[in-house]
């Protein structure tokens, strides 16, 4: 299985043109990880636990990849609005994601919360359109 970081490296190195084609752009939905229990109280406890530890920065993308993701490349790399979280009327605002590059150097794990469960949004290259 290819990791998200490795896939981003491959995509950026090839200027994304070979990986993002019309068949991938038409993907029907976000891919989500395994459901984990979620509650506001558990979230507050996790924040308190992390606050007691020294800061640990998130993983950064490979610098060789980031150099290929200049302003113009990033500007033309847009999230497919059909895949927006809560984009089909289940929430007040659709949520789209940004790709890692020169402008966004820190990776962030994103989750969808439904009821008492949280599921991580798993990276897929077809989430992004390259104009």
CSV table of C-alpha atoms in Angstrom, one decimal:
chain,number,residue,atom,x,y,z
A,1,UNK,CA,0.0,0.0,0.0
A,2,UNK,CA,1.3,3.4,-0.9
A,3,UNK,CA,1.5,5.9,1.9
A,4,UNK,CA,-0.1,9.4,1.5
A,5,UNK,CA,3.3,11.0,1.7
A,6,UNK,CA,4.8,8.8,-1.0
A,7,UNK,CA,1.8,9.4,-3.2
A,8,UNK,CA,2.1,13.2,-2.8
A,9,UNK,CA,5.8,12.9,-3.7
A,10,UNK,CA,5.0,10.9,-6.9
A,11,UNK,CA,2.2,13.3,-7.9
A,12,UNK,CA,4.3,16.5,-7.4
A,13,UNK,CA,7.3,15.0,-9.1
A,14,UNK,CA,5.3,14.3,-12.2
A,15,UNK,CA,3.5,17.6,-12.1
A,16,UNK,CA,0.3,15.7,-11.4
A,17,UNK,CA,-0.7,15.6,-15.0
A,18,UNK,CA,-0.2,11.9,-15.4
A,19,UNK,CA,-1.9,10.9,-12.1
A,20,UNK,CA,-5.0,13.1,-12.2
A,21,UNK,CA,-7.1,12.2,-15.3
A,22,UNK,CA,-10.8,12.4,-16.0
A,23,UNK,CA,-11.5,8.9,-14.7
A,24,UNK,CA,-10.0,9.7,-11.2
A,25,UNK,CA,-11.6,13.2,-11.1
A,26,UNK,CA,-15.0,11.5,-11.3
A,27,UNK,CA,-14.5,9.5,-8.1
A,28,UNK,CA,-17.8,9.3,-6.2
A,29,UNK,CA,-16.7,9.8,-2.6
A,30,UNK,CA,-14.1,10.5,0.0
A,31,UNK,CA,-12.3,7.4,1.4
A,32,UNK,CA,-12.6,7.3,5.2
A,33,UNK,CA,-10.6,5.3,7.8
A,34,UNK,CA,-11.9,3.0,10.5
A,35,UNK,CA,-14.5,4.6,12.8
A,36,UNK,CA,-13.2,5.5,16.2
A,37,UNK,CA,-15.3,6.5,19.3
A,38,UNK,CA,-15.6,10.3,19.6
A,39,UNK,CA,-16.9,12.6,22.3
A,40,UNK,CA,-16.3,16.1,23.4
A,41,UNK,CA,-15.2,15.0,26.8
A,42,UNK,CA,-12.6,12.6,25.3
A,43,UNK,CA,-11.4,15.5,23.0
A,44,UNK,CA,-10.9,17.8,26.0
A,45,UNK,CA,-9.0,15.0,27.8
A,46,UNK,CA,-6.8,14.5,24.8
A,47,UNK,CA,-6.0,18.2,24.5
A,48,UNK,CA,-5.1,18.3,28.2
A,49,UNK,CA,-2.9,15.2,27.8
A,50,UNK,CA,-1.1,16.8,24.8
A,51,UNK,CA,-0.7,20.1,26.6
A,52,UNK,CA,1.5,18.4,29.2
A,53,UNK,CA,3.9,17.1,26.6
A,54,UNK,CA,6.6,19.1,24.6
A,55,UNK,CA,5.5,20.3,21.2
A,56,UNK,CA,6.0,17.8,18.5
A,57,UNK,CA,5.7,19.3,15.0
A,58,UNK,CA,3.7,17.4,12.4
A,59,UNK,CA,5.5,15.6,9.6
A,60,UNK,CA,6.7,17.9,6.8
A,61,UNK,CA,6.6,17.0,3.1
A,62,UNK,CA,9.8,16.0,1.4
A,63,UNK,CA,11.6,19.3,0.4
A,64,UNK,CA,12.3,17.9,-3.1
A,65,UNK,CA,8.6,17.5,-3.7
A,66,UNK,CA,7.7,20.9,-2.2
A,67,UNK,CA,10.1,22.7,-4.7
A,68,UNK,CA,7.9,21.4,-7.5
A,69,UNK,CA,4.7,22.8,-5.8
A,70,UNK,CA,5.2,26.5,-6.6
A,71,UNK,CA,2.5,29.1,-6.3
A,72,UNK,CA,1.1,28.5,-9.8
A,73,UNK,CA,1.0,24.7,-9.4
A,74,UNK,CA,-0.7,25.1,-6.0
A,75,UNK,CA,-3.2,27.6,-7.4
A,76,UNK,CA,-4.2,25.2,-10.2
A,77,UNK,CA,-4.5,22.3,-7.8
A,78,UNK,CA,-8.1,22.5,-6.5
A,79,UNK,CA,-10.2,20.2,-4.4
A,80,UNK,CA,-13.0,18.6,-6.3
A,81,UNK,CA,-16.1,20.4,-4.9
A,82,UNK,CA,-18.3,17.2,-5.5
A,83,UNK,CA,-16.2,15.6,-2.7
A,84,UNK,CA,-16.7,18.4,-0.2
A,85,UNK,CA,-17.4,17.2,3.4
A,86,UNK,CA,-21.0,18.2,4.2
A,87,UNK,CA,-21.3,19.3,0.5
A,88,UNK,CA,-24.5,17.4,-0.1
A,89,UNK,CA,-26.7,19.3,2.4
A,90,UNK,CA,-25.8,17.4,5.6
A,91,UNK,CA,-24.1,20.4,7.2
A,92,UNK,CA,-24.2,24.1,7.1
A,93,UNK,CA,-21.1,24.7,5.0
A,94,UNK,CA,-19.2,22.5,2.5
A,95,UNK,CA,-15.6,21.8,3.6
A,96,UNK,CA,-12.8,21.4,1.0
A,97,UNK,CA,-9.2,20.5,1.6
A,98,UNK,CA,-5.8,22.0,0.5
A,99,UNK,CA,-2.8,20.1,-0.8
A,100,UNK,CA,0.5,20.2,0.9
A,101,UNK,CA,3.1,22.4,-1.0
A,102,UNK,CA,5.3,25.4,-0.6
A,103,UNK,CA,2.4,27.4,0.9
A,104,UNK,CA,1.2,24.7,3.2
A,105,UNK,CA,4.2,22.9,4.7
A,106,UNK,CA,2.5,21.1,7.6
A,107,UNK,CA,0.4,18.0,7.2
A,108,UNK,CA,-2.9,17.9,9.1
A,109,UNK,CA,-5.0,14.8,9.7
A,110,UNK,CA,-8.6,15.6,9.0
A,111,UNK,CA,-11.6,13.6,10.4
A,112,UNK,CA,-15.3,13.5,9.7
A,113,UNK,CA,-17.4,13.3,12.9
A,114,UNK,CA,-20.8,11.7,12.7
A,115,UNK,CA,-22.7,11.1,15.9
A,116,UNK,CA,-20.2,9.5,18.3
A,117,UNK,CA,-17.7,8.4,15.7
A,118,UNK,CA,-14.8,10.0,14.0
A,119,UNK,CA,-13.3,8.7,10.8
A,120,UNK,CA,-10.0,10.0,9.2
A,121,UNK,CA,-10.2,11.3,5.7
A,122,UNK,CA,-7.7,9.1,3.8
A,123,UNK,CA,-5.7,10.9,1.1
A,124,UNK,CA,-6.5,10.0,-2.5
A,125,UNK,CA,-5.0,11.8,-5.5
A,126,UNK,CA,-8.3,12.1,-7.3
A,127,UNK,CA,-9.6,14.5,-4.6
A,128,UNK,CA,-7.8,17.2,-6.5
A,129,UNK,CA,-8.3,18.7,-10.0
A,130,UNK,CA,-5.3,20.1,-11.9
A,131,UNK,CA,-6.3,22.9,-14.2
